[in-house]
Structures are given as C-alpha cells and as structure tokens.
mmCIF file of C-alpha atoms in Angstrom:
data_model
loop_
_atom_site.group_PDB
_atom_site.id
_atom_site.type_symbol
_atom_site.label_atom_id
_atom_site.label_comp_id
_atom_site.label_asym_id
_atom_site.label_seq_id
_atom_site.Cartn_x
_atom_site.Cartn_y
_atom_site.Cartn_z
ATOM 1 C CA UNK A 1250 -6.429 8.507 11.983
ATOM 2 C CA UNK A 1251 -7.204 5.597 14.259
ATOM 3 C CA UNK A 1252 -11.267 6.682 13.732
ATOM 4 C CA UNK A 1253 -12.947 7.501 11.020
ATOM 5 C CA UNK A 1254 -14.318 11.014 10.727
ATOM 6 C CA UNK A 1255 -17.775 10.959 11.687
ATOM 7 C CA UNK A 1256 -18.333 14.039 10.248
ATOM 8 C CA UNK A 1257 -17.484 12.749 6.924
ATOM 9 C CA UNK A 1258 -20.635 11.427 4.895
ATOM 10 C CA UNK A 1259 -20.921 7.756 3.778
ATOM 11 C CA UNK A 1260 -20.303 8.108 0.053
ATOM 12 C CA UNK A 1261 -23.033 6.683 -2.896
ATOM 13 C CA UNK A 1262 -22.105 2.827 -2.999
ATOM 14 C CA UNK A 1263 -21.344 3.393 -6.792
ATOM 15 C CA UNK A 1264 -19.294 6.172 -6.184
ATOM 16 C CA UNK A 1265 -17.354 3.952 -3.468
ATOM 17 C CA UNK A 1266 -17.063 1.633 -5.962
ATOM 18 C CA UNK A 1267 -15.933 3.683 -9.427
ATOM 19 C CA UNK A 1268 -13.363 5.013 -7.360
ATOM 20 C CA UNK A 1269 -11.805 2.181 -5.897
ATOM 21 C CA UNK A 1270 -12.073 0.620 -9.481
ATOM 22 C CA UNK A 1271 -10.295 3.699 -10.811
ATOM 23 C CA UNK A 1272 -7.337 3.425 -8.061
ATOM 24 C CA UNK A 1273 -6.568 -0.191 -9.313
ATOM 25 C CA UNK A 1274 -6.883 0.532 -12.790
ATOM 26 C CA UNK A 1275 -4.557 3.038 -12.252
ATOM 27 C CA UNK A 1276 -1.833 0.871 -10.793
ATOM 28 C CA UNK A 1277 -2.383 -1.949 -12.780
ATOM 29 C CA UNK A 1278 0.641 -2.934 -15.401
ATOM 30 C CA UNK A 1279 2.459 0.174 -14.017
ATOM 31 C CA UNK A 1280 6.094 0.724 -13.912
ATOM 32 C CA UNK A 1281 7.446 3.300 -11.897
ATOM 33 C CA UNK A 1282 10.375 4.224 -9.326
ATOM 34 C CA UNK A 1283 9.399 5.835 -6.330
ATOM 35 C CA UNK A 1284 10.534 6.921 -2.797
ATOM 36 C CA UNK A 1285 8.904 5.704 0.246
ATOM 37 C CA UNK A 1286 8.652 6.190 3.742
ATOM 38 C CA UNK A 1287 7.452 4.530 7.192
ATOM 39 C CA UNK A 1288 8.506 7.741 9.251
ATOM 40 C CA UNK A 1289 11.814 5.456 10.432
ATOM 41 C CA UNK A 1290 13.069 4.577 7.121
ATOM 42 C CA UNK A 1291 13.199 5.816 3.164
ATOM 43 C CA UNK A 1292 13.125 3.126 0.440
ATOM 44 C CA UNK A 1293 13.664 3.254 -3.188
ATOM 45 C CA UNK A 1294 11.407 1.624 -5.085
ATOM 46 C CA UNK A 1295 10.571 0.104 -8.342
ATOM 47 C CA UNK A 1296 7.925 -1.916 -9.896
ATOM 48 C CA UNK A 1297 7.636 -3.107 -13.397
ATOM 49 C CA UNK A 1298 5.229 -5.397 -15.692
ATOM 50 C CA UNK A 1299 5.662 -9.303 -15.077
ATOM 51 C CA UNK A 1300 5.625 -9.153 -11.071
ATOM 52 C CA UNK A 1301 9.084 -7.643 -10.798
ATOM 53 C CA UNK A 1302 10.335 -5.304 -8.060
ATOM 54 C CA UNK A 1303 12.850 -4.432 -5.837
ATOM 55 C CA UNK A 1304 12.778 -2.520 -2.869
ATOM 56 C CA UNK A 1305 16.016 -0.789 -1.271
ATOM 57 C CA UNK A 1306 16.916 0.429 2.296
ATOM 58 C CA UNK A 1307 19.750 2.034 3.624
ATOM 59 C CA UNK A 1308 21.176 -1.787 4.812
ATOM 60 C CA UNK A 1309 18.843 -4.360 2.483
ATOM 61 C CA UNK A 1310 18.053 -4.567 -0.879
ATOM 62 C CA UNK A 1311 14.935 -7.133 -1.670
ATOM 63 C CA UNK A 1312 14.509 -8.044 -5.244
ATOM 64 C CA UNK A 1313 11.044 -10.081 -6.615
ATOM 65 C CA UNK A 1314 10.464 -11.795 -9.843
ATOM 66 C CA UNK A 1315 7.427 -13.707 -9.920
ATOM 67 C CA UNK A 1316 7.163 -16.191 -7.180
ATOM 68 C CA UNK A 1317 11.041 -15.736 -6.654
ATOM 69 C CA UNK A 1318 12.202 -13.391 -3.713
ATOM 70 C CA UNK A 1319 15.720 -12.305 -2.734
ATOM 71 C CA UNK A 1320 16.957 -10.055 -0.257
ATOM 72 C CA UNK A 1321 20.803 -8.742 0.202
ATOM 73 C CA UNK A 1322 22.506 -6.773 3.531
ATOM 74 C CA UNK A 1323 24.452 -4.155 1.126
ATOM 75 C CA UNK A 1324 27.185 -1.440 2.759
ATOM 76 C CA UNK A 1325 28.927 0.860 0.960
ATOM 77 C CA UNK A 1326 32.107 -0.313 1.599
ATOM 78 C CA UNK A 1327 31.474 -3.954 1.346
ATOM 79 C CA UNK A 1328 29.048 -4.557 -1.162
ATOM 80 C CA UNK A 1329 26.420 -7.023 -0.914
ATOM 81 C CA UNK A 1330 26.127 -10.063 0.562
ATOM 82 C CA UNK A 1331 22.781 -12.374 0.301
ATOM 83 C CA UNK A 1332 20.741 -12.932 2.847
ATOM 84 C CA UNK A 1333 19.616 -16.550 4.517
ATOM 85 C CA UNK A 1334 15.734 -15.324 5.183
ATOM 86 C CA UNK A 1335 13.322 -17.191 3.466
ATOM 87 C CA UNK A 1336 10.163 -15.248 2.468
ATOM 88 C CA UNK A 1337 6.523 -17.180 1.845
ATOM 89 C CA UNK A 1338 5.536 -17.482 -1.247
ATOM 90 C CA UNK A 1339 3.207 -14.214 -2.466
ATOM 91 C CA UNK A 1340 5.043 -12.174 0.316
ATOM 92 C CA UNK A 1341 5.995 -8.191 -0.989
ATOM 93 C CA UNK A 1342 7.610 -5.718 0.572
ATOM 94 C CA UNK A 1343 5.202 -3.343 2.044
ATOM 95 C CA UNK A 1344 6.686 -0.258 0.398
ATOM 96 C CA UNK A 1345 5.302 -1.533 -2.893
ATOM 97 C CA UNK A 1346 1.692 -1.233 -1.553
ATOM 98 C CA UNK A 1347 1.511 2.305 -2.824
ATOM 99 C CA UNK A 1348 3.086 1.800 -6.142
ATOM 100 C CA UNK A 1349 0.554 -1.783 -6.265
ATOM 101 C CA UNK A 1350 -2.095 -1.047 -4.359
ATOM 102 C CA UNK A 1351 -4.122 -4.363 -5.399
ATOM 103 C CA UNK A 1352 -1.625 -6.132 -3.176
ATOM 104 C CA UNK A 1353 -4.158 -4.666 -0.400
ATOM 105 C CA UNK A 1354 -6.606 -6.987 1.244
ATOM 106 C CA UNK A 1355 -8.710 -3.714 1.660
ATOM 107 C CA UNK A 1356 -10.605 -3.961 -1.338
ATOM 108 C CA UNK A 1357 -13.722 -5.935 -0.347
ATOM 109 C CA UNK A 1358 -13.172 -8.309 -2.685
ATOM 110 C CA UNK A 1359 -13.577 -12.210 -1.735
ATOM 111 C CA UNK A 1360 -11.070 -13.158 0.817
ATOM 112 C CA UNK A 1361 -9.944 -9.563 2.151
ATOM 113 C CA UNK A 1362 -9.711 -8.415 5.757
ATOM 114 C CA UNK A 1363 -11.227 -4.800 5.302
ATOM 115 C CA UNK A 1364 -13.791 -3.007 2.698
ATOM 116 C CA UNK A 1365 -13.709 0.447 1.605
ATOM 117 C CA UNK A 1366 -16.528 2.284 3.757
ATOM 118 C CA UNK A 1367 -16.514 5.860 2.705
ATOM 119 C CA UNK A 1368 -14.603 8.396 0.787
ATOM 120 C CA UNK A 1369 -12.814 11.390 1.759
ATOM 121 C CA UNK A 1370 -13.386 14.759 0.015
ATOM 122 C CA UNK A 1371 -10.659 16.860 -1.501
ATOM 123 C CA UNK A 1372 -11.052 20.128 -2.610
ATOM 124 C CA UNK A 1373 -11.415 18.908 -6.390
ATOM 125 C CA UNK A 1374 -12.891 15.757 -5.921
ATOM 126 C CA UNK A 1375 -12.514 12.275 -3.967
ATOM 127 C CA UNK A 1376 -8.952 12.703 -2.016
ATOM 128 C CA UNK A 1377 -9.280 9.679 0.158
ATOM 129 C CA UNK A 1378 -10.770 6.133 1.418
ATOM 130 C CA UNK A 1379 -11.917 4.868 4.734
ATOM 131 C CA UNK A 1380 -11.358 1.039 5.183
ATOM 132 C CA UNK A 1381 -13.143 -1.076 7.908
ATOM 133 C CA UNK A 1382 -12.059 -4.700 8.954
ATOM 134 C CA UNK A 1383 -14.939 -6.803 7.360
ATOM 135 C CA UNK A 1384 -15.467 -8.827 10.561
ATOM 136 C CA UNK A 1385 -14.891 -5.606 13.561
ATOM 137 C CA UNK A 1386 -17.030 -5.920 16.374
ATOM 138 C CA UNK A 1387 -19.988 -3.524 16.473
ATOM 139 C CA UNK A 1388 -22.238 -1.050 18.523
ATOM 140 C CA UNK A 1389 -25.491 -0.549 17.174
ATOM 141 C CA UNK A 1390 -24.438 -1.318 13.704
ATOM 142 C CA UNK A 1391 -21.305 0.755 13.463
ATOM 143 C CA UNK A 1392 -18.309 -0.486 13.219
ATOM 144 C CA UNK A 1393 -15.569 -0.221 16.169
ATOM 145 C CA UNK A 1394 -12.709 -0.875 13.885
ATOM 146 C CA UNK A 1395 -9.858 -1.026 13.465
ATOM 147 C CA UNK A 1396 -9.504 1.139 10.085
ATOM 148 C CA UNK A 1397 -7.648 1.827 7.226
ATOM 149 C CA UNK A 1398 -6.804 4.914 5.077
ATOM 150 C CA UNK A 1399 -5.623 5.409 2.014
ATOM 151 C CA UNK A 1400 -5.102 9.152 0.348
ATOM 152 C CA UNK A 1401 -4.807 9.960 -3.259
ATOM 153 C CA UNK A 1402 -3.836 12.326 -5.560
ATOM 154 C CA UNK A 1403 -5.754 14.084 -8.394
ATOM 155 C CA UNK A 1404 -4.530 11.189 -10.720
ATOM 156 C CA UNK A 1405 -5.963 8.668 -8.267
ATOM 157 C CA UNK A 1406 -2.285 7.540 -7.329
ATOM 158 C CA UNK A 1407 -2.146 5.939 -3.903
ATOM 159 C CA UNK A 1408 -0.018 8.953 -1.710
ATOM 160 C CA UNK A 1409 -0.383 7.395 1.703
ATOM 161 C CA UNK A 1410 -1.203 4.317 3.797
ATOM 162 C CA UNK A 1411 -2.553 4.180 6.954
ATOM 163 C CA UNK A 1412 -2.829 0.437 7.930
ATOM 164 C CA UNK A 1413 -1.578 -2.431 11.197
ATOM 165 C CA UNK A 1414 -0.625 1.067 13.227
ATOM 166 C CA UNK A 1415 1.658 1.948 10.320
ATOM 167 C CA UNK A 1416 1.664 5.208 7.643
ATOM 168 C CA UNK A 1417 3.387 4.657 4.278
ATOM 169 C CA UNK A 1418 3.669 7.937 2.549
ATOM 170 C CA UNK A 1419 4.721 8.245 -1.321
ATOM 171 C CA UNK A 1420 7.655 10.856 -1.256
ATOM 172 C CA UNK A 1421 8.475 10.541 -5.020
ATOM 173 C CA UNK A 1422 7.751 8.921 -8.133
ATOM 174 C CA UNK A 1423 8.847 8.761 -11.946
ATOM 175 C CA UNK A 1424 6.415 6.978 -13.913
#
C-alpha cells in the first residue's frame, strides 16, 4: 500500500473527521493486552490508564510509567538483566501505536507529519484511513506521498499500521 487507491473516493470532510474522532475516543483511557506483529517479530502488549505500558519481545522487555522508561534483555534461563539504553523523553514503543493510536502524528492535528485524506470502505461501513505527509511534494495538486494506512475493525479498533515502510498488525487483544 505504498499509493493510495485512486479508485477510492475522497470521503465528506465531516465524515473524515467523525471517524478519526471516533478511533481516538475509542482508545482513549483504554486498558488492554494485546499481541502484535511487524512480520519479523510478535510482542505482547499492555497498556493501562496513567501512561503505563510495557511491551515484550522474545529477548527485551520495555516497561513505561509516565515520563519513566525501562527496558530489560530477558532469557529464559537467565532472567533479566537491565539494559544501559537511554530512551528520549515521550519515546513509546511502536507496538503500542495500535493499542494508543493518538501516539500517531497522523492525525492532522497541530504539529503532525501526515493528515488523514480519505477513508476506506468496508463492507459495513468505514474499514480504513488514508494518511498523506502534510508537507509531500505535489503534481497538479495531488499529493506524491509518502502515505499512511491505518485499518479498523467494526468497533473502530486500530487492526493495522502501515507507516516509515513498516506494517503493524493487531493479532490479539483482551480488553
């Protein structure tokens, strides 16, 4: 999905806009667990009021409270030992992005690197966005990209991630 579908239809602005409000409503105080994927690795997830996660690999476990981040090399057989890495402050693991999806600088809000362009139809409904980066070069007023996509499911939970040449998809969840 490097291009958007030109034979998709640019949706009503206010359409574009209830929906994306819906999609962060939706994630907003949530706490869940999930399973994640990049297509290399799975991660186990889990979010929770407050700013508090934690994010686990097969080799690293990163755990977030607030403005407080620390990550752990963990092997069965050994346990855990922390890691030196120093993260910047406001920095989340990118497997959270589908459980928080207001972490996103896709939103078009003030400050954000892409803005929600068009939607995707489902059979019931909106089952999709189309992002553009807010300042992509352009041919006769359309954009050249690069984009972002970001799938839903019939509860307006974010399902997938297309974004910087990568694909998050949502595997799992218990909320």
């Amino acid at each position: 999905m490097d291009e958007p579908d030109e034979a998709l239809p640019p949706a009503p602005e206010s359409e574009l806009i209830a929906l994306v409000a819906l999609v962060l409503t939706r994630a907003r105080r949530r706490e869940a667990a999930a399973v994640v994927s990049d297509g290399d690795e799975r991660y186990e997830v889990a979010v929770a009021p407050g700013d508090r996660w934690v994010v686990h690999s097969s080799t690293i476990e990163w755990i977030g409270n607030g403005t407080s981040i620390q990550a752990y090399d963990t092997q069965d057989t050994l346990g855990a030992r922390r890691r030196a890495e120093e993260y910047p402050p406001g920095w989340y693991h990118p497997a959270l992005y589908l459980l928080w999806p207001q972490l996103l600088p896709l939103w078009g809000r003030a400050g954000d690197e892409y803005r929600p362009v068009r939607t995707i139809e489902g059979l019931h409904g909106p089952s999709g966005i189309v992002f553009e980066m807010v300042d992509a070069p352009r041919v006769g007023g359309e954009s050249l990209g690069p984009w972002a996509h970001v799938l839903l499911n019939d509860d307006h939970q974010v399902t997938l991630l297309e974004w910087e040449g990568r694909t998050w998809t949502l595997l799992d969840i218990n909320e």
